[in-house]
mmCIF file of C-alpha atoms and ligand atoms in Angstrom:
data_model
loop_
_atom_site.group_PDB
_atom_site.id
_atom_site.type_symbol
_atom_site.label_atom_id
_atom_site.label_comp_id
_atom_site.label_asym_id
_atom_site.label_seq_id
_atom_site.Cartn_x
_atom_site.Cartn_y
_atom_site.Cartn_z
ATOM 1 C CA MET B 335 -146.975 138.183 92.577
ATOM 2 C CA LYS B 336 -143.990 137.852 94.910
ATOM 3 C CA THR B 337 -141.041 140.086 94.167
ATOM 4 C CA LEU B 338 -137.689 140.827 95.769
ATOM 5 C CA ASN B 339 -139.232 143.506 97.976
ATOM 6 C CA ASP B 340 -141.314 140.855 99.746
ATOM 7 C CA PHE B 341 -138.151 139.376 101.263
ATOM 8 C CA ASN B 342 -135.368 140.482 103.547
ATOM 9 C CA PHE B 343 -132.268 138.594 102.504
ATOM 10 C CA LYS B 344 -130.222 139.188 105.678
ATOM 11 C CA ASN B 345 -128.034 136.113 106.184
ATOM 12 C CA LYS B 346 -129.898 134.341 103.368
ATOM 13 C CA LYS B 347 -128.363 132.722 100.330
ATOM 14 C CA ALA B 348 -130.302 133.792 97.252
ATOM 15 C CA LEU B 349 -130.134 131.327 94.361
ATOM 16 C CA ILE B 350 -130.700 133.546 91.346
ATOM 17 C CA ARG B 351 -131.396 132.372 87.798
ATOM 18 C CA VAL B 352 -129.938 135.138 85.650
ATOM 19 C CA ASP B 353 -129.585 135.365 81.883
ATOM 20 C CA PHE B 354 -125.864 135.852 81.378
ATOM 21 C CA ASN B 355 -125.959 134.303 77.924
ATOM 22 C CA VAL B 356 -123.815 137.131 76.559
ATOM 23 C CA PRO B 357 -121.890 137.316 73.270
ATOM 24 C CA LEU B 358 -118.120 136.720 73.508
ATOM 25 C CA ASN B 359 -115.446 137.579 70.939
ATOM 26 C CA ASP B 360 -112.602 135.306 69.798
ATOM 27 C CA GLY B 361 -110.573 136.340 72.854
ATOM 28 C CA PHE B 362 -113.532 135.359 75.097
ATOM 29 C CA LYS B 363 -114.259 138.953 76.070
ATOM 30 C CA VAL B 364 -117.858 140.054 76.553
ATOM 31 C CA THR B 365 -118.927 142.221 73.599
ATOM 32 C CA ASP B 366 -122.372 143.239 74.924
ATOM 33 C CA ASP B 367 -122.910 143.307 78.680
ATOM 34 C CA THR B 368 -126.539 144.521 78.658
ATOM 35 C CA ARG B 369 -127.798 141.298 80.221
ATOM 36 C CA ILE B 370 -125.278 141.444 83.066
ATOM 37 C CA LYS B 371 -126.155 145.066 83.794
ATOM 38 C CA SER B 372 -129.871 144.203 83.719
ATOM 39 C CA ALA B 373 -129.413 141.816 86.658
ATOM 40 C CA LYS B 374 -127.508 144.336 88.770
ATOM 41 C CA PRO B 375 -130.434 145.945 90.660
ATOM 42 C CA SER B 376 -131.605 142.557 91.978
ATOM 43 C CA ILE B 377 -128.109 141.483 93.006
ATOM 44 C CA ILE B 378 -127.362 144.763 94.759
ATOM 45 C CA LYS B 379 -130.669 144.682 96.700
ATOM 46 C CA ILE B 380 -129.826 141.226 98.042
ATOM 47 C CA LEU B 381 -126.272 142.175 98.986
ATOM 48 C CA GLU B 382 -127.440 145.396 100.644
ATOM 49 C CA ASP B 383 -129.968 143.414 102.698
ATOM 50 C CA GLY B 384 -127.001 141.462 104.061
ATOM 51 C CA GLY B 385 -127.479 138.350 101.967
ATOM 52 C CA SER B 386 -125.306 136.536 99.439
ATOM 53 C CA CYS B 387 -125.949 135.747 95.771
ATOM 54 C CA ILE B 388 -125.457 132.462 93.982
ATOM 55 C CA LEU B 389 -125.809 133.174 90.273
ATOM 56 C CA MET B 390 -126.721 130.459 87.788
ATOM 57 C CA SER B 391 -127.008 130.850 84.027
ATOM 58 C CA HIS B 392 -126.443 129.138 80.741
ATOM 59 C CA LEU B 393 -124.040 130.319 78.052
ATOM 60 C CA GLY B 394 -124.517 129.302 74.431
ATOM 61 C CA ARG B 395 -125.395 125.798 73.359
ATOM 62 C CA PRO B 396 -122.610 123.460 74.508
ATOM 63 C CA LYS B 397 -122.823 119.867 73.263
ATOM 64 C CA ASP B 398 -120.496 118.628 75.947
ATOM 65 C CA LYS B 399 -118.364 120.692 78.323
ATOM 66 C CA GLU B 400 -116.405 122.695 75.727
ATOM 67 C CA SER B 401 -114.378 125.370 77.521
ATOM 68 C CA GLU B 402 -115.466 128.063 75.035
ATOM 69 C CA PHE B 403 -118.854 127.962 76.754
ATOM 70 C CA SER B 404 -117.446 128.336 80.271
ATOM 71 C CA LEU B 405 -118.883 131.131 82.375
ATOM 72 C CA LYS B 406 -115.401 131.660 83.834
ATOM 73 C CA HIS B 407 -114.839 133.966 80.822
ATOM 74 C CA ILE B 408 -117.297 136.492 82.189
ATOM 75 C CA VAL B 409 -116.253 136.553 85.869
ATOM 76 C CA ASP B 410 -114.122 139.716 85.460
ATOM 77 C CA ARG B 411 -116.897 141.591 83.702
ATOM 78 C CA VAL B 412 -119.494 140.598 86.302
ATOM 79 C CA GLU B 413 -117.074 141.757 88.991
ATOM 80 C CA ASP B 414 -116.564 145.151 87.244
ATOM 81 C CA ILE B 415 -120.288 145.710 86.872
ATOM 82 C CA MET B 416 -121.275 144.661 90.388
ATOM 83 C CA GLY B 417 -118.256 146.269 92.052
ATOM 84 C CA VAL B 418 -117.858 143.183 94.247
ATOM 85 C CA GLU B 419 -115.479 140.216 94.041
ATOM 86 C CA VAL B 420 -117.097 137.288 92.220
ATOM 87 C CA LYS B 421 -116.168 133.735 93.185
ATOM 88 C CA PHE B 422 -116.533 130.948 90.665
ATOM 89 C CA ALA B 423 -117.493 127.266 91.057
ATOM 90 C CA SER B 424 -116.442 125.140 88.100
ATOM 91 C CA ASN B 425 -119.496 122.935 88.384
ATOM 92 C CA CYS B 426 -123.046 124.079 89.095
ATOM 93 C CA ILE B 427 -123.858 121.012 91.216
ATOM 94 C CA GLY B 428 -121.947 118.460 93.316
ATOM 95 C CA GLU B 429 -119.280 118.850 95.949
ATOM 96 C CA GLU B 430 -117.582 121.768 94.232
ATOM 97 C CA ALA B 431 -120.698 123.904 94.163
ATOM 98 C CA GLN B 432 -121.706 122.847 97.665
ATOM 99 C CA ASN B 433 -118.289 123.735 99.133
ATOM 100 C CA ALA B 434 -118.277 127.105 97.414
ATOM 101 C CA VAL B 435 -121.755 127.823 98.775
ATOM 102 C CA ASN B 436 -120.753 126.721 102.298
ATOM 103 C CA ASN B 437 -117.854 129.192 102.206
ATOM 104 C CA LEU B 438 -119.984 132.036 100.890
ATOM 105 C CA GLU B 439 -120.470 134.884 103.315
ATOM 106 C CA ALA B 440 -122.991 137.696 103.476
ATOM 107 C CA GLY B 441 -122.227 140.359 100.870
ATOM 108 C CA GLN B 442 -120.498 137.920 98.517
ATOM 109 C CA ILE B 443 -121.317 136.693 94.998
ATOM 110 C CA LEU B 444 -120.729 133.201 93.624
ATOM 111 C CA LEU B 445 -121.134 132.418 89.920
ATOM 112 C CA LEU B 446 -121.804 128.786 89.035
ATOM 113 C CA GLU B 447 -120.487 127.131 85.881
ATOM 114 C CA ASN B 448 -122.724 126.842 82.791
ATOM 115 C CA LEU B 449 -125.947 125.015 83.631
ATOM 116 C CA ARG B 450 -126.076 123.556 80.122
ATOM 117 C CA TYR B 451 -122.915 121.538 80.749
ATOM 118 C CA HIS B 452 -125.516 119.152 82.162
ATOM 119 C CA LYS B 453 -128.067 117.899 79.640
ATOM 120 C CA GLU B 454 -130.526 117.624 82.538
ATOM 121 C CA GLU B 455 -130.918 121.425 82.518
ATOM 122 C CA GLU B 456 -132.705 121.659 79.174
ATOM 123 C CA ALA B 457 -134.480 118.333 79.789
ATOM 124 C CA GLY B 458 -136.090 119.909 82.851
ATOM 125 C CA ASP B 459 -134.820 117.017 85.001
ATOM 126 C CA GLU B 460 -136.318 117.042 88.481
ATOM 127 C CA THR B 461 -133.384 115.395 90.266
ATOM 128 C CA PHE B 462 -130.977 117.933 88.796
ATOM 129 C CA ALA B 463 -133.317 120.783 89.745
ATOM 130 C CA LYS B 464 -133.546 119.407 93.298
ATOM 131 C CA GLU B 465 -129.772 119.286 93.559
ATOM 132 C CA LEU B 466 -129.480 122.897 92.393
ATOM 133 C CA ALA B 467 -132.170 123.825 94.905
ATOM 134 C CA THR B 468 -130.049 122.607 97.842
ATOM 135 C CA LEU B 469 -127.666 125.515 97.173
ATOM 136 C CA GLY B 470 -129.923 128.398 98.211
ATOM 137 C CA ASP B 471 -132.463 129.508 100.802
ATOM 138 C CA ILE B 472 -134.582 131.622 98.473
ATOM 139 C CA TYR B 473 -135.013 131.161 94.709
ATOM 140 C CA VAL B 474 -135.100 134.286 92.554
ATOM 141 C CA ASN B 475 -135.900 134.157 88.845
ATOM 142 C CA ASP B 476 -134.528 137.200 87.031
ATOM 143 C CA ALA B 477 -133.937 135.568 83.643
ATOM 144 C CA PHE B 478 -136.695 136.884 81.384
ATOM 145 C CA GLY B 479 -134.701 135.800 78.305
ATOM 146 C CA THR B 480 -135.260 132.124 79.229
ATOM 147 C CA ALA B 481 -138.667 132.467 80.912
ATOM 148 C CA HIS B 482 -140.312 130.754 77.928
ATOM 149 C CA ARG B 483 -138.293 127.582 78.558
ATOM 150 C CA ALA B 484 -139.412 124.871 80.976
ATOM 151 C CA HIS B 485 -135.858 124.068 82.016
ATOM 152 C CA ALA B 486 -134.613 122.770 85.362
ATOM 153 C CA SER B 487 -133.259 126.120 86.580
ATOM 154 C CA THR B 488 -135.991 128.310 85.076
ATOM 155 C CA SER B 489 -139.154 126.538 86.198
ATOM 156 C CA VAL B 490 -138.781 122.966 87.582
ATOM 157 C CA ILE B 491 -136.634 124.181 90.482
ATOM 158 C CA ALA B 492 -139.307 126.553 91.819
ATOM 159 C CA GLN B 493 -141.350 123.711 93.372
ATOM 160 C CA PHE B 494 -138.552 123.148 95.889
ATOM 161 C CA PHE B 495 -138.995 126.648 97.306
ATOM 162 C CA PRO B 496 -142.604 126.839 98.479
ATOM 163 C CA GLU B 497 -143.196 130.373 99.802
ATOM 164 C CA LYS B 498 -139.487 131.103 99.244
ATOM 165 C CA LYS B 499 -139.436 132.131 95.598
ATOM 166 C CA CYS B 500 -139.892 135.397 93.798
ATOM 167 C CA PHE B 501 -139.254 137.416 90.653
ATOM 168 C CA GLY B 502 -136.181 139.609 90.401
ATOM 169 C CA TYR B 503 -136.540 143.274 89.450
ATOM 170 C CA LEU B 504 -135.896 142.666 85.744
ATOM 171 C CA MET B 505 -138.592 140.004 85.514
ATOM 172 C CA GLU B 506 -140.952 142.229 87.472
ATOM 173 C CA GLN B 507 -140.386 145.105 85.037
ATOM 174 C CA GLU B 508 -140.883 142.878 81.999
ATOM 175 C CA ILE B 509 -144.106 141.390 83.380
ATOM 176 C CA LYS B 510 -145.493 144.786 84.345
ATOM 177 C CA SER B 511 -144.622 146.310 80.952
ATOM 178 C CA ILE B 512 -146.464 143.567 79.102
ATOM 179 C CA ALA B 513 -149.435 143.927 81.435
ATOM 180 C CA LYS B 514 -149.463 147.681 80.805
ATOM 181 C CA VAL B 515 -150.019 147.016 77.130
ATOM 182 C CA MET B 516 -152.130 143.858 77.192
ATOM 183 C CA GLN B 517 -154.320 144.430 80.245
ATOM 184 C CA THR B 518 -154.289 147.897 81.678
ATOM 185 C CA GLY B 519 -153.209 149.982 78.684
ATOM 186 C CA GLU B 520 -154.735 153.449 78.525
ATOM 187 C CA LYS B 521 -156.698 153.864 75.274
ATOM 188 C CA PRO B 522 -156.148 154.327 72.420
ATOM 189 C CA VAL B 523 -153.818 151.330 72.291
ATOM 190 C CA CYS B 524 -151.740 150.983 69.142
ATOM 191 C CA ALA B 525 -149.689 147.975 68.042
ATOM 192 C CA ILE B 526 -147.106 148.331 65.292
ATOM 193 C CA LEU B 527 -146.113 145.065 63.701
ATOM 194 C CA GLY B 528 -143.353 144.937 61.135
ATOM 195 C CA GLY B 529 -140.689 142.432 60.182
ATOM 196 C CA ALA B 530 -140.500 139.941 57.413
ATOM 197 C CA LYS B 531 -143.429 137.567 57.365
ATOM 198 C CA VAL B 532 -147.092 137.384 58.266
ATOM 199 C CA SER B 533 -146.688 133.718 59.190
ATOM 200 C CA SER B 534 -144.402 134.492 62.127
ATOM 201 C CA LYS B 535 -146.727 137.191 63.498
ATOM 202 C CA ILE B 536 -150.126 135.605 63.003
ATOM 203 C CA THR B 537 -150.505 134.280 66.574
ATOM 204 C CA ILE B 538 -149.557 137.693 67.947
ATOM 205 C CA ILE B 539 -152.094 139.447 65.724
ATOM 206 C CA ASP B 540 -154.793 136.991 66.754
ATOM 207 C CA ASN B 541 -154.078 137.536 70.426
ATOM 208 C CA ILE B 542 -153.810 141.316 70.406
ATOM 209 C CA LEU B 543 -156.844 142.177 68.275
ATOM 210 C CA ASP B 544 -159.014 142.089 71.405
ATOM 211 C CA LYS B 545 -156.738 144.494 73.213
ATOM 212 C CA ILE B 546 -155.932 147.242 70.729
ATOM 213 C CA ASP B 547 -157.621 150.100 68.874
ATOM 214 C CA HIS B 548 -155.071 150.583 66.069
ATOM 215 C CA LEU B 549 -152.960 148.067 64.193
ATOM 216 C CA ILE B 550 -150.135 149.450 62.069
ATOM 217 C CA ILE B 551 -148.630 146.963 59.643
ATOM 218 C CA GLY B 552 -145.259 147.509 57.991
ATOM 219 C CA GLY B 553 -142.185 145.637 56.812
ATOM 220 C CA GLY B 554 -142.137 142.710 54.435
ATOM 221 C CA MET B 555 -145.526 141.396 55.501
ATOM 222 C CA THR B 556 -147.187 144.506 54.082
ATOM 223 C CA PHE B 557 -147.099 143.015 50.607
ATOM 224 C CA THR B 558 -149.079 139.887 51.442
ATOM 225 C CA PHE B 559 -151.876 142.186 52.640
ATOM 226 C CA ILE B 560 -151.592 144.476 49.600
ATOM 227 C CA LYS B 561 -151.639 141.563 47.160
ATOM 228 C CA ALA B 562 -154.605 140.031 49.032
ATOM 229 C CA GLN B 563 -156.487 143.270 48.308
ATOM 230 C CA GLY B 564 -155.631 143.106 44.603
ATOM 231 C CA GLY B 565 -152.610 145.445 44.573
ATOM 232 C CA LYS B 566 -149.538 145.080 42.335
ATOM 233 C CA ILE B 567 -146.464 144.327 44.448
ATOM 234 C CA GLY B 568 -143.787 143.607 41.808
ATOM 235 C CA ASN B 569 -141.035 141.427 43.249
ATOM 236 C CA SER B 570 -141.710 142.315 46.888
ATOM 237 C CA LEU B 571 -141.588 139.686 49.597
ATOM 238 C CA VAL B 572 -144.888 137.800 49.660
ATOM 239 C CA GLU B 573 -146.368 134.659 51.166
ATOM 240 C CA ASP B 574 -148.779 133.488 48.504
ATOM 241 C CA ASP B 575 -150.171 130.779 50.758
ATOM 242 C CA LYS B 576 -151.178 133.423 53.304
ATOM 243 C CA LEU B 577 -153.331 135.652 51.068
ATOM 244 C CA THR B 578 -156.616 134.273 52.409
ATOM 245 C CA LEU B 579 -155.291 134.535 55.940
ATOM 246 C CA ALA B 580 -154.361 138.180 55.369
ATOM 247 C CA LYS B 581 -157.934 138.893 54.211
ATOM 248 C CA GLU B 582 -159.329 137.094 57.230
ATOM 249 C CA ILE B 583 -157.153 139.179 59.558
ATOM 250 C CA LEU B 584 -158.468 142.378 58.010
ATOM 251 C CA GLU B 585 -162.066 141.176 58.373
ATOM 252 C CA LYS B 586 -161.522 140.071 61.948
ATOM 253 C CA ALA B 587 -159.978 143.430 62.816
ATOM 254 C CA LYS B 588 -162.962 145.224 61.314
ATOM 255 C CA ALA B 589 -165.380 143.086 63.289
ATOM 256 C CA LYS B 590 -163.507 143.962 66.469
ATOM 257 C CA ASN B 591 -163.433 147.676 65.638
ATOM 258 C CA VAL B 592 -159.664 147.724 65.287
ATOM 259 C CA GLU B 593 -158.487 150.282 62.736
ATOM 260 C CA VAL B 594 -155.845 148.727 60.501
ATOM 261 C CA HIS B 595 -153.281 151.074 58.944
ATOM 262 C CA LEU B 596 -151.380 149.662 55.995
ATOM 263 C CA PRO B 597 -148.662 151.586 54.128
ATOM 264 C CA ILE B 598 -149.866 153.770 51.268
ATOM 265 C CA ASP B 599 -146.504 154.278 49.555
ATOM 266 C CA ALA B 600 -143.173 152.454 49.475
ATOM 267 C CA ILE B 601 -139.497 152.962 48.789
ATOM 268 C CA ILE B 602 -138.839 150.488 46.023
ATOM 269 C CA ALA B 603 -135.570 149.047 44.745
ATOM 270 C CA ASP B 604 -134.559 147.074 41.662
ATOM 271 C CA ALA B 605 -132.547 144.616 43.791
ATOM 272 C CA PHE B 606 -132.296 143.495 47.418
ATOM 273 C CA SER B 607 -129.219 145.625 47.999
ATOM 274 C CA ASN B 608 -128.282 148.936 49.564
ATOM 275 C CA ASP B 609 -126.708 149.897 46.214
ATOM 276 C CA ALA B 610 -129.826 149.152 44.181
ATOM 277 C CA ARG B 611 -131.586 151.874 42.211
ATOM 278 C CA THR B 612 -134.471 153.269 44.244
ATOM 279 C CA ASN B 613 -137.728 155.099 43.698
ATOM 280 C CA THR B 614 -140.947 155.901 45.530
ATOM 281 C CA CYS B 615 -144.405 154.764 44.433
ATOM 282 C CA ASP B 616 -147.889 153.833 45.652
ATOM 283 C CA VAL B 617 -147.680 150.635 47.654
ATOM 284 C CA ASP B 618 -150.183 148.864 45.351
ATOM 285 C CA LYS B 619 -148.572 149.948 42.061
ATOM 286 C CA ILE B 620 -145.065 148.501 42.315
ATOM 287 C CA PRO B 621 -143.665 147.812 38.819
ATOM 288 C CA ASP B 622 -142.455 144.344 37.863
ATOM 289 C CA GLY B 623 -138.780 143.881 38.659
ATOM 290 C CA TRP B 624 -138.983 146.225 41.668
ATOM 291 C CA MET B 625 -139.557 145.441 45.337
ATOM 292 C CA GLY B 626 -140.730 147.444 48.331
ATOM 293 C CA LEU B 627 -138.005 147.646 50.958
ATOM 294 C CA ASP B 628 -139.235 150.493 53.166
ATOM 295 C CA ILE B 629 -142.338 152.593 53.788
ATOM 296 C CA GLY B 630 -142.598 155.819 51.788
ATOM 297 C CA PRO B 631 -142.819 159.424 53.098
ATOM 298 C CA ASN B 632 -146.640 159.618 53.012
ATOM 299 C CA THR B 633 -146.825 156.435 55.076
ATOM 300 C CA GLU B 634 -144.300 157.855 57.547
ATOM 301 C CA ALA B 635 -146.617 160.832 58.088
ATOM 302 C CA LEU B 636 -149.727 158.650 58.333
ATOM 303 C CA PHE B 637 -148.174 156.268 60.862
ATOM 304 C CA ALA B 638 -146.782 159.168 62.937
ATOM 305 C CA GLN B 639 -150.282 160.641 63.172
ATOM 306 C CA VAL B 640 -151.701 157.378 64.528
ATOM 307 C CA VAL B 641 -148.817 156.933 66.976
ATOM 308 C CA LEU B 642 -149.094 160.490 68.270
ATOM 309 C CA LYS B 643 -152.746 160.089 69.189
ATOM 310 C CA SER B 644 -152.129 156.785 70.996
ATOM 311 C CA LYS B 645 -151.678 156.504 74.759
ATOM 312 C CA THR B 646 -150.257 152.968 74.757
ATOM 313 C CA ILE B 647 -147.878 151.758 72.058
ATOM 314 C CA LEU B 648 -146.435 148.345 71.330
ATOM 315 C CA TRP B 649 -143.753 147.998 68.669
ATOM 316 C CA ASN B 650 -142.555 144.697 67.277
ATOM 317 C CA GLY B 651 -140.625 144.434 64.022
ATOM 318 C CA PRO B 652 -138.933 146.998 61.740
ATOM 319 C CA LEU B 653 -140.894 148.783 58.974
ATOM 320 C CA GLY B 654 -138.238 148.170 56.321
ATOM 321 C CA VAL B 655 -134.903 146.495 55.687
ATOM 322 C CA PHE B 656 -133.315 148.702 58.358
ATOM 323 C CA GLU B 657 -129.995 146.846 58.192
ATOM 324 C CA MET B 658 -129.400 148.675 54.874
ATOM 325 C CA PRO B 659 -129.081 152.455 55.438
ATOM 326 C CA ASN B 660 -131.101 153.296 52.315
ATOM 327 C CA PHE B 661 -134.109 151.413 53.674
ATOM 328 C CA ALA B 662 -133.909 152.383 57.343
ATOM 329 C CA LYS B 663 -135.650 155.742 57.091
ATOM 330 C CA GLY B 664 -139.183 154.500 57.800
ATOM 331 C CA THR B 665 -138.087 152.595 60.891
ATOM 332 C CA ILE B 666 -136.182 155.643 62.158
ATOM 333 C CA ALA B 667 -139.167 157.923 61.502
ATOM 334 C CA LEU B 668 -141.362 155.583 63.501
ATOM 335 C CA GLY B 669 -138.785 155.664 66.313
ATOM 336 C CA TYR B 670 -139.025 159.474 66.392
ATOM 337 C CA ALA B 671 -142.831 159.365 66.473
ATOM 338 C CA ILE B 672 -142.866 156.854 69.341
ATOM 339 C CA ALA B 673 -140.266 158.918 71.221
ATOM 340 C CA GLU B 674 -142.431 162.023 70.831
ATOM 341 C CA ALA B 675 -145.588 160.210 71.921
ATOM 342 C CA THR B 676 -143.698 158.886 74.953
ATOM 343 C CA GLU B 677 -142.518 162.368 75.826
ATOM 344 C CA ASN B 678 -146.161 163.470 75.645
ATOM 345 C CA GLY B 679 -147.098 160.842 78.228
ATOM 346 C CA ALA B 680 -147.813 157.651 76.276
ATOM 347 C CA PHE B 681 -146.480 154.303 77.491
ATOM 348 C CA SER B 682 -144.351 152.603 74.830
ATOM 349 C CA LEU B 683 -143.014 149.056 74.859
ATOM 350 C CA VAL B 684 -140.555 147.814 72.257
ATOM 351 C CA GLY B 685 -140.142 144.081 72.270
ATOM 352 C CA GLY B 686 -139.196 140.971 70.376
ATOM 353 C CA GLY B 687 -136.175 140.703 68.144
ATOM 354 C CA ASP B 688 -135.274 143.142 65.415
ATOM 355 C CA SER B 689 -137.186 146.202 66.586
ATOM 356 C CA VAL B 690 -135.085 146.083 69.764
ATOM 357 C CA ALA B 691 -131.915 146.007 67.637
ATOM 358 C CA ALA B 692 -133.255 148.949 65.584
ATOM 359 C CA VAL B 693 -134.144 151.006 68.652
ATOM 360 C CA LYS B 694 -130.647 150.479 70.058
ATOM 361 C CA GLN B 695 -128.908 151.115 66.742
ATOM 362 C CA PHE B 696 -130.740 154.391 66.128
ATOM 363 C CA GLY B 697 -130.456 155.681 69.707
ATOM 364 C CA PHE B 698 -134.108 155.507 70.847
ATOM 365 C CA GLU B 699 -133.418 153.165 73.754
ATOM 366 C CA ASN B 700 -133.873 155.847 76.412
ATOM 367 C CA LYS B 701 -136.685 157.607 74.602
ATOM 368 C CA VAL B 702 -139.252 154.827 74.862
ATOM 369 C CA SER B 703 -140.811 153.630 78.108
ATOM 370 C CA TYR B 704 -139.420 150.092 78.063
ATOM 371 C CA VAL B 705 -137.240 147.949 75.807
ATOM 372 C CA SER B 706 -137.693 144.261 76.495
ATOM 373 C CA THR B 707 -134.614 142.111 77.118
ATOM 374 C CA GLY B 708 -136.194 138.846 75.978
ATOM 375 C CA GLY B 709 -136.746 138.119 72.278
ATOM 376 C CA GLY B 710 -138.503 134.756 72.302
ATOM 377 C CA ALA B 711 -139.991 135.280 75.756
ATOM 378 C CA MET B 712 -141.522 138.604 74.698
ATOM 379 C CA LEU B 713 -142.936 137.145 71.483
ATOM 380 C CA GLU B 714 -144.547 134.263 73.376
ATOM 381 C CA SER B 715 -146.012 136.713 75.909
ATOM 382 C CA LEU B 716 -147.522 138.754 73.074
ATOM 383 C CA GLU B 717 -148.926 135.523 71.658
ATOM 384 C CA GLY B 718 -150.780 135.143 74.954
ATOM 385 C CA LYS B 719 -148.829 132.103 76.137
ATOM 386 C CA THR B 720 -148.133 131.520 79.813
ATOM 387 C CA LEU B 721 -144.374 131.392 80.232
ATOM 388 C CA PRO B 722 -143.179 128.430 82.347
ATOM 389 C CA GLY B 723 -140.639 130.614 84.202
ATOM 390 C CA ILE B 724 -143.394 132.991 85.266
ATOM 391 C CA ALA B 725 -145.989 130.315 86.050
ATOM 392 C CA ALA B 726 -143.541 128.467 88.320
ATOM 393 C CA ILE B 727 -143.126 131.491 90.583
ATOM 394 C CA LEU B 728 -146.864 132.224 90.681
ATOM 395 C CA GLU B 729 -147.770 128.630 91.640
ATOM 396 C CA ASN B 730 -147.666 127.650 95.289
HETATM 397 P P1 AMP M 898 -138.800 139.704 61.942
HETATM 398 O O1 AMP M 898 -137.713 138.878 62.541
HETATM 399 O O2 AMP M 898 -139.938 138.921 61.411
HETATM 400 O O3 AMP M 898 -139.232 140.838 62.849
HETATM 401 O O4 AMP M 898 -138.179 140.344 60.626
HETATM 402 C C1 AMP M 898 -137.145 141.275 60.655
HETATM 403 C C2 AMP M 898 -136.556 141.366 59.280
HETATM 404 O O5 AMP M 898 -137.520 141.788 58.358
HETATM 405 C C3 AMP M 898 -135.415 142.330 59.205
HETATM 406 O O6 AMP M 898 -134.229 141.633 58.968
HETATM 407 C C4 AMP M 898 -135.777 143.219 58.023
HETATM 408 O O7 AMP M 898 -134.706 143.443 57.129
HETATM 409 C C5 AMP M 898 -136.848 142.416 57.304
HETATM 410 N N1 AMP M 898 -137.720 143.267 56.509
HETATM 411 C C6 AMP M 898 -138.353 144.391 56.889
HETATM 412 N N2 AMP M 898 -139.008 144.945 55.863
HETATM 413 C C7 AMP M 898 -138.774 144.180 54.779
HETATM 414 C C8 AMP M 898 -139.182 144.244 53.415
HETATM 415 N N3 AMP M 898 -139.939 145.231 52.959
HETATM 416 N N4 AMP M 898 -138.747 143.268 52.577
HETATM 417 C C9 AMP M 898 -137.963 142.279 53.040
HETATM 418 N N5 AMP M 898 -137.567 142.149 54.322
HETATM 419 C C10 AMP M 898 -137.970 143.095 55.180
#
């Protein structure tokens, strides 16, 4: 696996695919610069080697070349974060880009205009990728957030850099974190899967059952499992067409010696609202008219016990409707347990969508080993898929 440290960038132009698809407010100011900061270590390494950086990214989903999707809006913020002047080319290919690259000197950064202003980017067009490739000497992919896409700049382009392509530091960290859970994880390995539906997690469950010792299930999908076992779930979220599947998962887990931990009690509400009346009851005795929106206190204790004896922990999906303060307690309690296990030496990876939001919202970001930056890319990795952006760097 080639990484940045395998190259010296002195007098080289690094063409870096970054993920600067950041949220902007109505005044086109960046409201969350996490993704820009995540690319900083790679950029600084290249500049310190004596090279220059040509940054390419997409922003949003432009249909044409609408100026609201222009990357010119983020130039100032990139400059602030990198501490270096950032030049901008208002087209990512053609004469404009070529001239800007020709004028680029060692130690300088050039940001190219939105790749998705050209429909060829998402189509994975080879001619477009080849044209982009003429801009740099070495191709660096540091965009984990788009690694699951076979686009021109994320995977097709790599073929034009035989021996001259590598992962950036962010990609390297993401790949190693996944490997630490899925391949080399110290036992016992525990996966916590929450979120809304079984249907969206089934491929992940299937893939990880061979790799884990404990499976904790929480969130909305709990109730499909509880109903499948004959429990009363009231008005809780359920996928009636997945009851057989839920039973099969439990049987499969048993056959593979994976201990499954389902909630034993729930915080129930008489409406899907933070202002609803609430109560606590056994998870399989929820009265009609009530729904389970969080795990109960006994479940919190049970799950914490499992987490604290685990050496490798993967967390995907909240344990309750954490967006509503009255149903966030279980998710927060799990965050504390994972933080404690991590402090005691366990490796913990939080990845894929809403659990990342929860970890950030409740301040656990620096108390777990790694928080993934790629929602879809992380989910597809957990599903066992080979990501095109990763495969393209590994191929010769
Ligand atoms: P996912 O994207 O599948 O990880 O689902 C995340 C969503 O699941 C969040 O918006 C949560 O509010 C929701 N969720 C978690 N627990 C429950 C529950 N008990 N009932 C309904 N929705 C839930």
